[in-house]
Coordinates of C-alpha atoms in Angstrom, one line a residue:
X502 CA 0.0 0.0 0.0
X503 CA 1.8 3.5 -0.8
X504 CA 2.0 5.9 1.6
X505 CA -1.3 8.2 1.9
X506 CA 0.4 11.1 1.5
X507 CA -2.8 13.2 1.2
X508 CA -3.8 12.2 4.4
X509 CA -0.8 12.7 6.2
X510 CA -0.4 16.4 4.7
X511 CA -3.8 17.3 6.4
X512 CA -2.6 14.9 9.9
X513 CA 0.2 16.3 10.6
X514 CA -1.1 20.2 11.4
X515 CA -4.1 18.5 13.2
X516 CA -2.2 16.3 15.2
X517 CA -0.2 19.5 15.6
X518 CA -2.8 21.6 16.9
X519 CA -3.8 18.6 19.7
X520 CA 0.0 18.6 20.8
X521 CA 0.4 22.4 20.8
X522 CA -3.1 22.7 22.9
X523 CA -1.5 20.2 25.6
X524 CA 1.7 22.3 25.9
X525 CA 1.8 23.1 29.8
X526 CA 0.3 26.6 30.5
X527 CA 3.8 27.7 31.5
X528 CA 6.0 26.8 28.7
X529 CA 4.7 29.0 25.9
X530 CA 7.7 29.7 23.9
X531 CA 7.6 25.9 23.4
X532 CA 4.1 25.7 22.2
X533 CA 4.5 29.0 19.6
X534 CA 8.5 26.7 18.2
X535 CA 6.2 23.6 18.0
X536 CA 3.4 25.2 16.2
X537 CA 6.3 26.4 14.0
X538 CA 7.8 23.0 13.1
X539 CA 4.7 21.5 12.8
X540 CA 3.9 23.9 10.1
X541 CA 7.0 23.5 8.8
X542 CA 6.6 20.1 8.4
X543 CA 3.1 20.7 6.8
X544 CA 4.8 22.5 4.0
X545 CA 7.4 19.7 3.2
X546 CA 4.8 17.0 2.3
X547 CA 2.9 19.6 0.2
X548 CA 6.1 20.2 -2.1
X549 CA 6.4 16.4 -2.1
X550 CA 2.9 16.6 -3.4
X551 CA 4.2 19.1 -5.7
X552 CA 6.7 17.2 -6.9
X553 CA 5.0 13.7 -7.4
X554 CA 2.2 15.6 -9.3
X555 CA 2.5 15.2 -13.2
X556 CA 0.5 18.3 -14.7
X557 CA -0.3 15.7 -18.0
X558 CA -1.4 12.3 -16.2
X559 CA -4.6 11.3 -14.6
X560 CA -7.1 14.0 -13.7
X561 CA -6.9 13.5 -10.0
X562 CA -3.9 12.2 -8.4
X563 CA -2.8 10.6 -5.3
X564 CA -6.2 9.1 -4.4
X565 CA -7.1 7.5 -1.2
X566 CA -10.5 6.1 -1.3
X567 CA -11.7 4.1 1.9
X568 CA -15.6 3.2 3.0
X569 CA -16.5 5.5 5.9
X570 CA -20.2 5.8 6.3
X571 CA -21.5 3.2 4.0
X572 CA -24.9 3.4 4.9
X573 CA -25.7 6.9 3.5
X574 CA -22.4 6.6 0.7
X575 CA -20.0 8.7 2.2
X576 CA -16.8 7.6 1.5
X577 CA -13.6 9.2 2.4
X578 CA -12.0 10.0 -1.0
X579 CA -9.4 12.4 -1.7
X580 CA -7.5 13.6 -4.6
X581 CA -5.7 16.5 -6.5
X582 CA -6.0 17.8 -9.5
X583 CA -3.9 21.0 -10.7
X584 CA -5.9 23.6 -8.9
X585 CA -5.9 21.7 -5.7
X586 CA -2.7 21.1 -5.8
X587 CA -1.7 24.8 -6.3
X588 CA -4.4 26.1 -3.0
X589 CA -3.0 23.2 -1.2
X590 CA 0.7 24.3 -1.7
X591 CA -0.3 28.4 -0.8
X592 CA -2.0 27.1 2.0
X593 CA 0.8 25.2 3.4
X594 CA 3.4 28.0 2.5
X595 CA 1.9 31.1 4.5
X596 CA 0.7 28.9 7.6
X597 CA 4.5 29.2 9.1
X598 CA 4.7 33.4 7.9
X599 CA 1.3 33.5 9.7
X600 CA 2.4 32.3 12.7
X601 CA 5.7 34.1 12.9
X602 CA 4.1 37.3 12.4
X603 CA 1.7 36.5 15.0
X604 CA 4.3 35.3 17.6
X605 CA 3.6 37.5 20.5
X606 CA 0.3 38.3 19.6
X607 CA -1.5 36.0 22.0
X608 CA 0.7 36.6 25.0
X609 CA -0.5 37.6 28.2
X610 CA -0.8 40.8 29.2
X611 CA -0.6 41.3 32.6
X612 CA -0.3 44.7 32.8
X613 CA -3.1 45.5 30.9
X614 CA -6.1 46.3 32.3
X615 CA -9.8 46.8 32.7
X616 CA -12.8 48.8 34.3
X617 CA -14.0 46.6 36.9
X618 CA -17.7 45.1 35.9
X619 CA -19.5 46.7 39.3
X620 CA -18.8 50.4 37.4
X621 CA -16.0 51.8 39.7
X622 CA -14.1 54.0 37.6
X623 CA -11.0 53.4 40.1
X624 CA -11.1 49.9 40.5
X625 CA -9.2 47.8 37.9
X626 CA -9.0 43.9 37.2
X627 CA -6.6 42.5 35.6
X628 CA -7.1 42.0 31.5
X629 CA -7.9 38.2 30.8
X630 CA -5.5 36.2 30.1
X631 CA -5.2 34.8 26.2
X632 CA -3.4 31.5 26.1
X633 CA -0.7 31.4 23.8
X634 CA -1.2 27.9 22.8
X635 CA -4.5 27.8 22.0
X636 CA -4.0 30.8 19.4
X637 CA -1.3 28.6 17.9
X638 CA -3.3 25.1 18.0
X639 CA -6.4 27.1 16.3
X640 CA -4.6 28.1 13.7
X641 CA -3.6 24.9 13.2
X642 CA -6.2 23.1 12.9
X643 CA -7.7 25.8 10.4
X644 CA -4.7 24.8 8.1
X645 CA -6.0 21.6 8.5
X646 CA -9.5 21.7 7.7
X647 CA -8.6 23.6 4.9
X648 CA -5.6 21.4 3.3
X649 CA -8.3 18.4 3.3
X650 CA -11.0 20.3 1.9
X651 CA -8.6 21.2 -1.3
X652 CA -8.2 17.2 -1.4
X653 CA -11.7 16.0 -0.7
X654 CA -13.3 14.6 -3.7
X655 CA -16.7 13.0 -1.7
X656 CA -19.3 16.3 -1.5
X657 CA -20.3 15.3 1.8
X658 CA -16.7 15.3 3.2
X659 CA -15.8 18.5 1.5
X660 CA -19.5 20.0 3.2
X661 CA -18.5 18.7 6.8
X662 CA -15.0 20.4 6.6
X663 CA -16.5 23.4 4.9
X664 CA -18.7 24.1 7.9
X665 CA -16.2 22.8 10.1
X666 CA -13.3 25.4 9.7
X667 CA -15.7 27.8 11.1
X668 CA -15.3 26.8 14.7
X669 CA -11.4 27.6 14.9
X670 CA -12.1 30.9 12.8
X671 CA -14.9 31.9 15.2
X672 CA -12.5 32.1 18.5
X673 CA -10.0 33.2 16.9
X674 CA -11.7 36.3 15.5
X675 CA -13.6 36.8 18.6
X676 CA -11.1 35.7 21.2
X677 CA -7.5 37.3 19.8
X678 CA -8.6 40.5 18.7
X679 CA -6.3 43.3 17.7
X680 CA -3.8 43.8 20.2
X681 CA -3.8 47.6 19.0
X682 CA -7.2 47.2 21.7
X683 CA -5.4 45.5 24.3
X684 CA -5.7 47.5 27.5
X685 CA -8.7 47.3 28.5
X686 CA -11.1 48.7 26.1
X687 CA -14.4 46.7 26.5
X688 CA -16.1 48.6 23.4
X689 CA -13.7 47.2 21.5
X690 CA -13.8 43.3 23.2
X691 CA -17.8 44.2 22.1
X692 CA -17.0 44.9 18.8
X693 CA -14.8 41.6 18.1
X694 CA -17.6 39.7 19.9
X695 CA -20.0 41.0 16.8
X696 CA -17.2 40.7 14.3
X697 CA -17.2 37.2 15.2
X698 CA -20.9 36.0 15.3
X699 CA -21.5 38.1 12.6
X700 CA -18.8 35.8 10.6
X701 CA -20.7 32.5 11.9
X702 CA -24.2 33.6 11.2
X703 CA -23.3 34.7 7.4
X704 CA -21.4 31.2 7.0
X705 CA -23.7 29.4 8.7
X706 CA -26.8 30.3 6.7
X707 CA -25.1 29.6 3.6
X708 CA -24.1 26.2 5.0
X709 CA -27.2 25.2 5.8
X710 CA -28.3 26.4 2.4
X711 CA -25.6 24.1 1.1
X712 CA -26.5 21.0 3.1
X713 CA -30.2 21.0 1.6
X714 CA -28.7 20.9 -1.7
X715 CA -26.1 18.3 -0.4
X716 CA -29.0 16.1 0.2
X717 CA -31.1 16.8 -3.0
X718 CA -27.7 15.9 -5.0
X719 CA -27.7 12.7 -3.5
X720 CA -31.3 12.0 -4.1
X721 CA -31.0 12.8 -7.3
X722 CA -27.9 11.5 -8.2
X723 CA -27.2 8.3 -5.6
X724 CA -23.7 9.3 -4.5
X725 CA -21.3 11.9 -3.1
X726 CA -18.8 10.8 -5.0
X727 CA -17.9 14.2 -7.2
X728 CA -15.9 12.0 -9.9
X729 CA -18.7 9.3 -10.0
X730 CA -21.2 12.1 -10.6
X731 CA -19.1 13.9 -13.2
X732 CA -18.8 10.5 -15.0
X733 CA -22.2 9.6 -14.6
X734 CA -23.2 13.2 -16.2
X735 CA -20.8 12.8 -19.5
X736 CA -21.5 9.1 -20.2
X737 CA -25.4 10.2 -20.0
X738 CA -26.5 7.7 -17.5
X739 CA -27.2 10.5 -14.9
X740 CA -29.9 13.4 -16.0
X741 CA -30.6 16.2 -13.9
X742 CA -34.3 18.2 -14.7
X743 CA -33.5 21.3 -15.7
X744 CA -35.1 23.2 -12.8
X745 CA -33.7 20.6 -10.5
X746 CA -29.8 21.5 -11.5
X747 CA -30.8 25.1 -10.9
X748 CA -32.0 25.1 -6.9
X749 CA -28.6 22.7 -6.1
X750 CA -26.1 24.7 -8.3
X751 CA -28.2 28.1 -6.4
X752 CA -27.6 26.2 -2.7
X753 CA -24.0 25.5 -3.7
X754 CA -22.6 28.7 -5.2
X755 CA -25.0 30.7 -2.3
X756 CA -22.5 29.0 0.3
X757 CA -20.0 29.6 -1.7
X758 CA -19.8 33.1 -2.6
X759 CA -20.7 34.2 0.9
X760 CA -17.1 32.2 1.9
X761 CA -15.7 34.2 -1.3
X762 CA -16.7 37.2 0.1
X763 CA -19.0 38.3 -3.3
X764 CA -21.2 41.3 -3.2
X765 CA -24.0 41.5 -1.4
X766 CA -22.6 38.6 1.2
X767 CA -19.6 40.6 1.7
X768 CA -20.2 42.5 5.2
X769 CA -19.2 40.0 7.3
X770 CA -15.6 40.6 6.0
X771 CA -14.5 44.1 7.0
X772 CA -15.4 43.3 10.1
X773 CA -13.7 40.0 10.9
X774 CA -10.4 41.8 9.0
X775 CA -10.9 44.6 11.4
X776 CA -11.2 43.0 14.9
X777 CA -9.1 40.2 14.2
X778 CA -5.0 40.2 14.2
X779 CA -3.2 40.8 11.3
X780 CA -2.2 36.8 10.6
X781 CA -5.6 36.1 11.6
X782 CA -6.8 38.1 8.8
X783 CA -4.3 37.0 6.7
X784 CA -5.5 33.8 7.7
X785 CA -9.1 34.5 6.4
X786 CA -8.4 36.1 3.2
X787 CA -5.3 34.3 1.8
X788 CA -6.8 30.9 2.8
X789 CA -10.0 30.4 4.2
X790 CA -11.9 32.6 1.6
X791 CA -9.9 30.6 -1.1
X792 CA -11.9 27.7 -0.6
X793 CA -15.3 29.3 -1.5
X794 CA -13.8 30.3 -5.3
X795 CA -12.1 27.1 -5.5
X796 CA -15.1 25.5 -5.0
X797 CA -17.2 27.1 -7.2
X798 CA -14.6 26.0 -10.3
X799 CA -14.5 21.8 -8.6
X800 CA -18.3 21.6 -7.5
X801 CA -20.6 24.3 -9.3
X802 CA -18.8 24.1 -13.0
X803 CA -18.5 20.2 -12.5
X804 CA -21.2 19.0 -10.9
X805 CA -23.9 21.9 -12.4
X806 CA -22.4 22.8 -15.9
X807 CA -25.9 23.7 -17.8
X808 CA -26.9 25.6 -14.2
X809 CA -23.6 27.3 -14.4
X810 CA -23.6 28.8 -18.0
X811 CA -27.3 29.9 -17.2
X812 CA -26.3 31.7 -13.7
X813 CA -23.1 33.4 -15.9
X814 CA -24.5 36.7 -17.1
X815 CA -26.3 37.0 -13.2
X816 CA -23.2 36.5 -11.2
X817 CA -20.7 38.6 -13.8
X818 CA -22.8 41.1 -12.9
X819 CA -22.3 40.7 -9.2
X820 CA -18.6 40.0 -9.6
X821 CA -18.3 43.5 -11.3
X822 CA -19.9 45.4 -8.8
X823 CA -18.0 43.6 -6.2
X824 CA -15.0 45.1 -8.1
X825 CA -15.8 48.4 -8.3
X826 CA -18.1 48.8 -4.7
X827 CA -15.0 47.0 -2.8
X828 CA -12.6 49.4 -5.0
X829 CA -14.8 52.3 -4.0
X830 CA -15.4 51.6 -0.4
X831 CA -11.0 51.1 -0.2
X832 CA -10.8 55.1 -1.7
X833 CA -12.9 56.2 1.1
X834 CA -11.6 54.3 4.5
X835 CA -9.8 55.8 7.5
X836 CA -9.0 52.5 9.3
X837 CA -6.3 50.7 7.3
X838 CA -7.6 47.1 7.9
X839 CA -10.8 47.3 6.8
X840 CA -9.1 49.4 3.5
X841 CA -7.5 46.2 3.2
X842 CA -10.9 44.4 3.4
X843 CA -12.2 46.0 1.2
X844 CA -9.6 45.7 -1.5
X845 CA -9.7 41.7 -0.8
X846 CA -13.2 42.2 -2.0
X847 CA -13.0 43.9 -5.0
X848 CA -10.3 41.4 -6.0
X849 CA -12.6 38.4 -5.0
X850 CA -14.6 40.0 -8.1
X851 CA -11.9 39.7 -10.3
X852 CA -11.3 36.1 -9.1
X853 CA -15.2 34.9 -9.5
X854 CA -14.6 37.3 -12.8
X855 CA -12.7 34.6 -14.1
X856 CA -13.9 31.9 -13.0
X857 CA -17.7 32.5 -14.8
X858 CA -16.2 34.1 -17.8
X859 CA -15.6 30.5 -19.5
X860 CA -12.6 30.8 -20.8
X861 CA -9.3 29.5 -20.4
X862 CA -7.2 32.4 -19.8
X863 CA -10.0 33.6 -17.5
X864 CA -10.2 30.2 -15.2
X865 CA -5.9 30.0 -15.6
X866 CA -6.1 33.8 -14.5
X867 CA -8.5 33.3 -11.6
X868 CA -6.6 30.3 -10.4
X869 CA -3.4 32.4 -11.1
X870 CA -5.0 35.5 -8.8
X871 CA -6.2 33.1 -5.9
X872 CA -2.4 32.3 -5.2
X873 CA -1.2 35.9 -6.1
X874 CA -3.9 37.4 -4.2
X875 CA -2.7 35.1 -1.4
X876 CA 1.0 35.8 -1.3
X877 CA 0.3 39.9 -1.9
X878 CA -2.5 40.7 0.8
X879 CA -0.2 38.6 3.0
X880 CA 3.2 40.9 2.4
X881 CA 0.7 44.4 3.0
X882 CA -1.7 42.9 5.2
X883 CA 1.4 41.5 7.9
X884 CA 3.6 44.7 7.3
X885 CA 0.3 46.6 8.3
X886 CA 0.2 45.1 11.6
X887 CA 3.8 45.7 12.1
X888 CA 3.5 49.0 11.4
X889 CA -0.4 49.3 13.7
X890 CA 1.3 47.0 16.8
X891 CA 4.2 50.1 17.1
X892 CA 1.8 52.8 17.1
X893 CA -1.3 51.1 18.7
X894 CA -3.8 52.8 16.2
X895 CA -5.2 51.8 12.7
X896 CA -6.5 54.9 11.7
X897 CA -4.8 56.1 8.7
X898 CA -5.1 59.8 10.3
X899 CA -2.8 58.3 13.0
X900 CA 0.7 57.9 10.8
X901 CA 2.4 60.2 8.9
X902 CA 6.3 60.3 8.0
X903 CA 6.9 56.8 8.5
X904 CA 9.7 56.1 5.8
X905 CA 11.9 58.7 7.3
X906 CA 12.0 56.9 10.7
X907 CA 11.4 53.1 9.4
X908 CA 12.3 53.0 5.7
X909 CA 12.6 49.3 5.3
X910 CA 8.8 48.7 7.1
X911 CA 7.7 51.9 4.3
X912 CA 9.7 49.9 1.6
X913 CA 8.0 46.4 2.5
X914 CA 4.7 48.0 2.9
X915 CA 5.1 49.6 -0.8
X916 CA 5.7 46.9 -2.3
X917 CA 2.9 45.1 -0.6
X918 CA 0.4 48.0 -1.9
X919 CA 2.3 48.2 -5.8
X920 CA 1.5 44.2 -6.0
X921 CA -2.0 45.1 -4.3
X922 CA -2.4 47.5 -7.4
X923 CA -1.0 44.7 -9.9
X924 CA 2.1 47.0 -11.2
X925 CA 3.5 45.2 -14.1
X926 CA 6.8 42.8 -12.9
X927 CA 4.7 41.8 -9.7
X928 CA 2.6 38.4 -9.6
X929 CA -0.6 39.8 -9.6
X930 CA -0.4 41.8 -12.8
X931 CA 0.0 38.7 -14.7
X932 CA -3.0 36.9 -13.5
X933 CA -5.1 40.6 -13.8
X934 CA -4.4 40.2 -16.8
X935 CA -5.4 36.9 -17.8
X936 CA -8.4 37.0 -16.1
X937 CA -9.1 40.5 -18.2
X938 CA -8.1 39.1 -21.2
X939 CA -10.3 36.1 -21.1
X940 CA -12.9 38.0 -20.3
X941 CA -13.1 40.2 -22.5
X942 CA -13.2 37.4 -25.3
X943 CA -16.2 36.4 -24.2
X944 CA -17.6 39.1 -22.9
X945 CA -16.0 42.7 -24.5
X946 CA -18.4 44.6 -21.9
X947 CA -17.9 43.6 -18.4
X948 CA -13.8 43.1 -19.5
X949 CA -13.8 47.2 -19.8
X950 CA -16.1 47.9 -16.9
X951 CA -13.8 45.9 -14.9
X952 CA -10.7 47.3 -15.8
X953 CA -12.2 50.3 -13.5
X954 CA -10.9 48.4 -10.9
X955 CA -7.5 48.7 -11.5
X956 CA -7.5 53.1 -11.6
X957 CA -9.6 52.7 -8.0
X958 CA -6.7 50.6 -6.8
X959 CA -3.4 52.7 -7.6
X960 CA -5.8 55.2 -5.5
X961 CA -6.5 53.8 -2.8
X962 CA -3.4 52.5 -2.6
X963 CA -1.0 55.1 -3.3
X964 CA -3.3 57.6 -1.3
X965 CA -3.0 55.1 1.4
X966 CA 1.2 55.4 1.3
X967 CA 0.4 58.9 0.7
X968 CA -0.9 59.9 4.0
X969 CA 0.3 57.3 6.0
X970 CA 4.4 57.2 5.1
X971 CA 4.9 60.5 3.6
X972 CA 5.1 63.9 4.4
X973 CA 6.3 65.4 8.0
X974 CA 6.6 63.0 10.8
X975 CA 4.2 63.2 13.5
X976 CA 5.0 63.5 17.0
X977 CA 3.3 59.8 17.7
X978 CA 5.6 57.9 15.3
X979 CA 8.8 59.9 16.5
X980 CA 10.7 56.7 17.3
X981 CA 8.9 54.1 15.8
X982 CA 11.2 51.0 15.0
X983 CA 12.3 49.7 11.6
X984 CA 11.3 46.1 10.7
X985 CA 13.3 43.5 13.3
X986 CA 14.9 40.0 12.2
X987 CA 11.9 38.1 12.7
X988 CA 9.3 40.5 11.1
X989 CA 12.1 40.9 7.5
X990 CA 12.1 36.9 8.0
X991 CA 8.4 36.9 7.2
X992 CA 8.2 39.6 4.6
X993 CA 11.2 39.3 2.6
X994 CA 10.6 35.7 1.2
X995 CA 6.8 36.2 0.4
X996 CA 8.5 39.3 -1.4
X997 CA 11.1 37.4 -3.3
X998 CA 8.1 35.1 -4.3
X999 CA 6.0 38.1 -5.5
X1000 CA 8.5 39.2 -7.9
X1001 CA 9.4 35.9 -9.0
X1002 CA 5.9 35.1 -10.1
X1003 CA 5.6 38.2 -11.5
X1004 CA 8.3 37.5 -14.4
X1005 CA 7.8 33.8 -14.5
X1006 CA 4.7 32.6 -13.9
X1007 CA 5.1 28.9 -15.8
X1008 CA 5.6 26.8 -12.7
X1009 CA 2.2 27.8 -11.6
X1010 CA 0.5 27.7 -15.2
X1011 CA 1.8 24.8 -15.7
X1012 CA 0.7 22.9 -13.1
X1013 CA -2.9 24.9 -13.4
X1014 CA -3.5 24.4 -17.3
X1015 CA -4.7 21.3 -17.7
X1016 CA -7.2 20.6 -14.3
X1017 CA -8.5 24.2 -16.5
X1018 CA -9.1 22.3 -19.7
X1019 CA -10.9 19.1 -17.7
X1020 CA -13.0 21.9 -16.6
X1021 CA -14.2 23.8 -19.5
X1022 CA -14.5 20.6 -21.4
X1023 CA -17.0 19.6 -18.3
X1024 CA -19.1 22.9 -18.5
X1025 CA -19.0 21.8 -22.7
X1026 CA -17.6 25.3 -23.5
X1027 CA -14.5 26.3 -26.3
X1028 CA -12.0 29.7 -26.0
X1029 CA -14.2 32.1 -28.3
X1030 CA -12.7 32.8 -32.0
X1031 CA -10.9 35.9 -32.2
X1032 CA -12.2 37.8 -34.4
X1033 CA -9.5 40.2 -36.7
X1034 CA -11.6 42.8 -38.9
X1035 CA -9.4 43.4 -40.8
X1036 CA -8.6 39.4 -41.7
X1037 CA -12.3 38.6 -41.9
X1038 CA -12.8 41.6 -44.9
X1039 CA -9.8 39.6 -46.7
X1040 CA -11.3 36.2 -46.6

């Protein structure tokens, strides 16, 4: 029997987070160094995975199939094609950055303090206590959840860890808000408390949405195996009623685009950004919210392709006013977080964009953007809490002068914003531009309205530097301290990798291209014909 290497990528962080929860209260350096090697260890066996993947063999690769709940046919398959493979390797790469950036952001605070809860003003108690190890052992087991839900290949699997990964991002939201807060500021403890719930009611309602139409698939089709389906669709032994396709493809992408973040399911977003750390948000954006658009290209195209093409012109509209709303809403914030927020949402358009254009360029470019999107709202979103932990504040109104007293923390958080804005030579220009280009094929109109999106972002981006690093210094960042060793140990590498992607993008591509091509021939659809004027006169 070969080693289940699938399995094992997804065991190790959750065995991890068990081991790193049962460090002994007093030893937390240990727990945050064995949260650290665990991860590490996570990303090893995804580049084995990345290596034993051949982009032109077998659709899915390094299956594990075994019977788990054979009465109701769930079985616990897994498997990765291209795209998977890709998510699962980002996934497995930022975990470690994440938890270095957040290494002293669940210590205790002792000195910090609040009003006492009978109302005297002069009374204090101390602050409560946030234990170090369970901040590390939750993110853990969210890089779990989310590693086997890029592998799952049984819907019911992929539904239970889809739901599942909610209960780690739920405390960790609510329970290690920003330490900018920390000292005693009960509004604020409020405010994370609403963040939070807010985030689990949104997710939750489109879950249960999601499990009806788990249940109707299986009714209709006998099975939760997602290849057995697909099979069963193309050979024409499996027919779906038209109207039938329709409410499980609307139950599906529903969940799914409020896990995105797509316009109008967006809100919850800001505010979990917002209240929660900065790895925490990184966290949510680069990973968690990765699942939602890489589900929609494995379940909605596969499983609902005549459901899909009839939802297209519907959800490019919603993907273009998530560009230019999210775009819109960046230009006019005075907290930099949720600026950030907002800017993942606009680019969540671009992503879903993509994805429902139908083309190949557009799905190579949306797959493309997830792991760009990834690695560059990681570099701005990490250097942002650097910059928010030394003054305490993440009002933009707050800053002002920064390079001239921390220029490698102004550098790192420029480039961050210049990849943020897709600047040509940077990763997230290419896939932009694919996604852009592919749509526009297809669909000349919503490719120019879109490209709108890019003039919002150099604005609210390079107003954002602007304000923020130029200009006089203020009196409150007098002081302030450039980037340490450990903080340039998590930025500089996921720099390195933004440039590099951004003049050679093949590795990614290559790996991407073909798990696109299963795809589009599964939704039954062909790149459109360009169309030359001037050739089509001659002929």
């Amino acid at each position: 029997m070969s080693f289940p290497l699938l399995t094992a990528t997804a065991a190790l962080p959750a065995v991890g987070a068990i081991a790193t929860a049962a460090v002994p209260a007093t030893r937390r350096t240990a727990a945050k160094w064995l949260a650290l090697l665990v991860s590490l260890g996570t990303l090893a066996l995804a580049a084995v995975q990345l290596v034993r993947f051949e982009p032109g063999g077998a659709r899915y690769q390094l299956t594990e199939s075994h019977a788990w709940i054979s009465d109701f046919g769930v079985r616990y398959d897994l498997g990765v094609d291209g795209i998977g493979v890709v998510m699962l390797a980002l996934t497995a790469l930022l975990i470690p950055f994440v938890i270095l950036a957040g290494w002293h952001d669940a210590d205790p605070s002792p000195s910090s303090q609040l009003r006492s809860s009978r109302g005297d003003p002069n009374e204090t108690r101390p602050y409560r206590w946030r234990p170090t190890q369970g901040f590390f052992a939750l993110i853990l087991a969210v890089e779990a959840m989310v590693i086997l839900s890029f592998e799952a290949t049984d819907v019911f699997l992929f539904y239970i860890l889809f739901e599942a990964m909610l209960i780690p991002l739920y405390f960790l939201i609510g329970g290690f808000g920003d330490r900018a807060y920390a000292g005693g500021d009960e509004a604020a403890a409020a405010q994370r408390s609403y963040a939070a719930v807010k985030f689990l009611l949104y997710n939750l309602v489109g879950g249960l949405l999601m499990l009806a139409a788990v249940i109707g698939l299986y009714v209709v089709a006998g099975s939760f195996s997602l290849q057995d389906i697909v099979a069963a669709r193309a050979g024409g032994s499996l027919h779906m009623a038209t109207g039938t396709e329709r409410w499980l493809f609307l139950g599906f992408f529903f969940a799914f685009a409020v896990k995105a973040p797509l316009w109008p399911l967006h809100t919850w977003l800001p505010n979990a950004m917002g209240e929660s750390t900065a790895p925490v948000a990184v966290l949510i954006t680069a990973v968690v919210d990765k699942v939602g658009t890489f589900a929609m290209l494995r379940f909605c195209l596969q499983l609902f392709p005549d459901a899909s093409k009839w939802a297209t012109p519907v959800i490019l509209v919603l993907a273009l006013i998530s560009i230019i709303y999210g775009a819109l809403l960046a230009v006019g914030q005075r907290d930099i977080k949720r600026l950030i927020a907002y800017a993942s949402i606009s680019h969540f358009g671009f992503i879903v964009l993509g994805i429902f254009a139908l083309t190949t360029q557009g799905q190579s470019g949306a797959t493309l953007y997830m792991v760009n999107h990834g690695i560059s709202t990681a570099v701005l979103m990490l250097v942002a809490g650097f910059l928010i932990s030394r003054r305490g504040s993440r009002l933009i109104s707050d800053f002002g002068g920064v390079q001239k007293v921390a220029p490698v923390l102004a550098g790192a958080f420029l480039i961050g914003g210049l990849a943020t804005l897709s600047l040509p030579g940077l990763a997230p220009f290419v896939s932009e531009f694919l996604v852009l280009v592919g749509t526009f094929s297809a669909y000349p109109a919503a490719g120019i309205i879109a490209t709108i999106g890019i003039v919002l972002a150099a604005i609210y981006v390079l107003v954002l530097y602007q304000r923020t690093m130029t200009g006089p210094v203020k009196a409150t960042v007098q002081g302030m301290a450039d980037l340490k060793v450990r903080e340039l140990v998590v930025v500089l590498p996921l720099i390195a990798l933004l440039v590099f992607l951004g003049v050679y993008p093949k590795p990614v591509t290559e790996i991407v291209n073909p798990a696109v091509k299963h795809t589009m021939s599964d939704v039954q659809k062909k790149d459109p014909r360009p169309s030359v004027p001037a050739v089509e006169a001659a002929k």
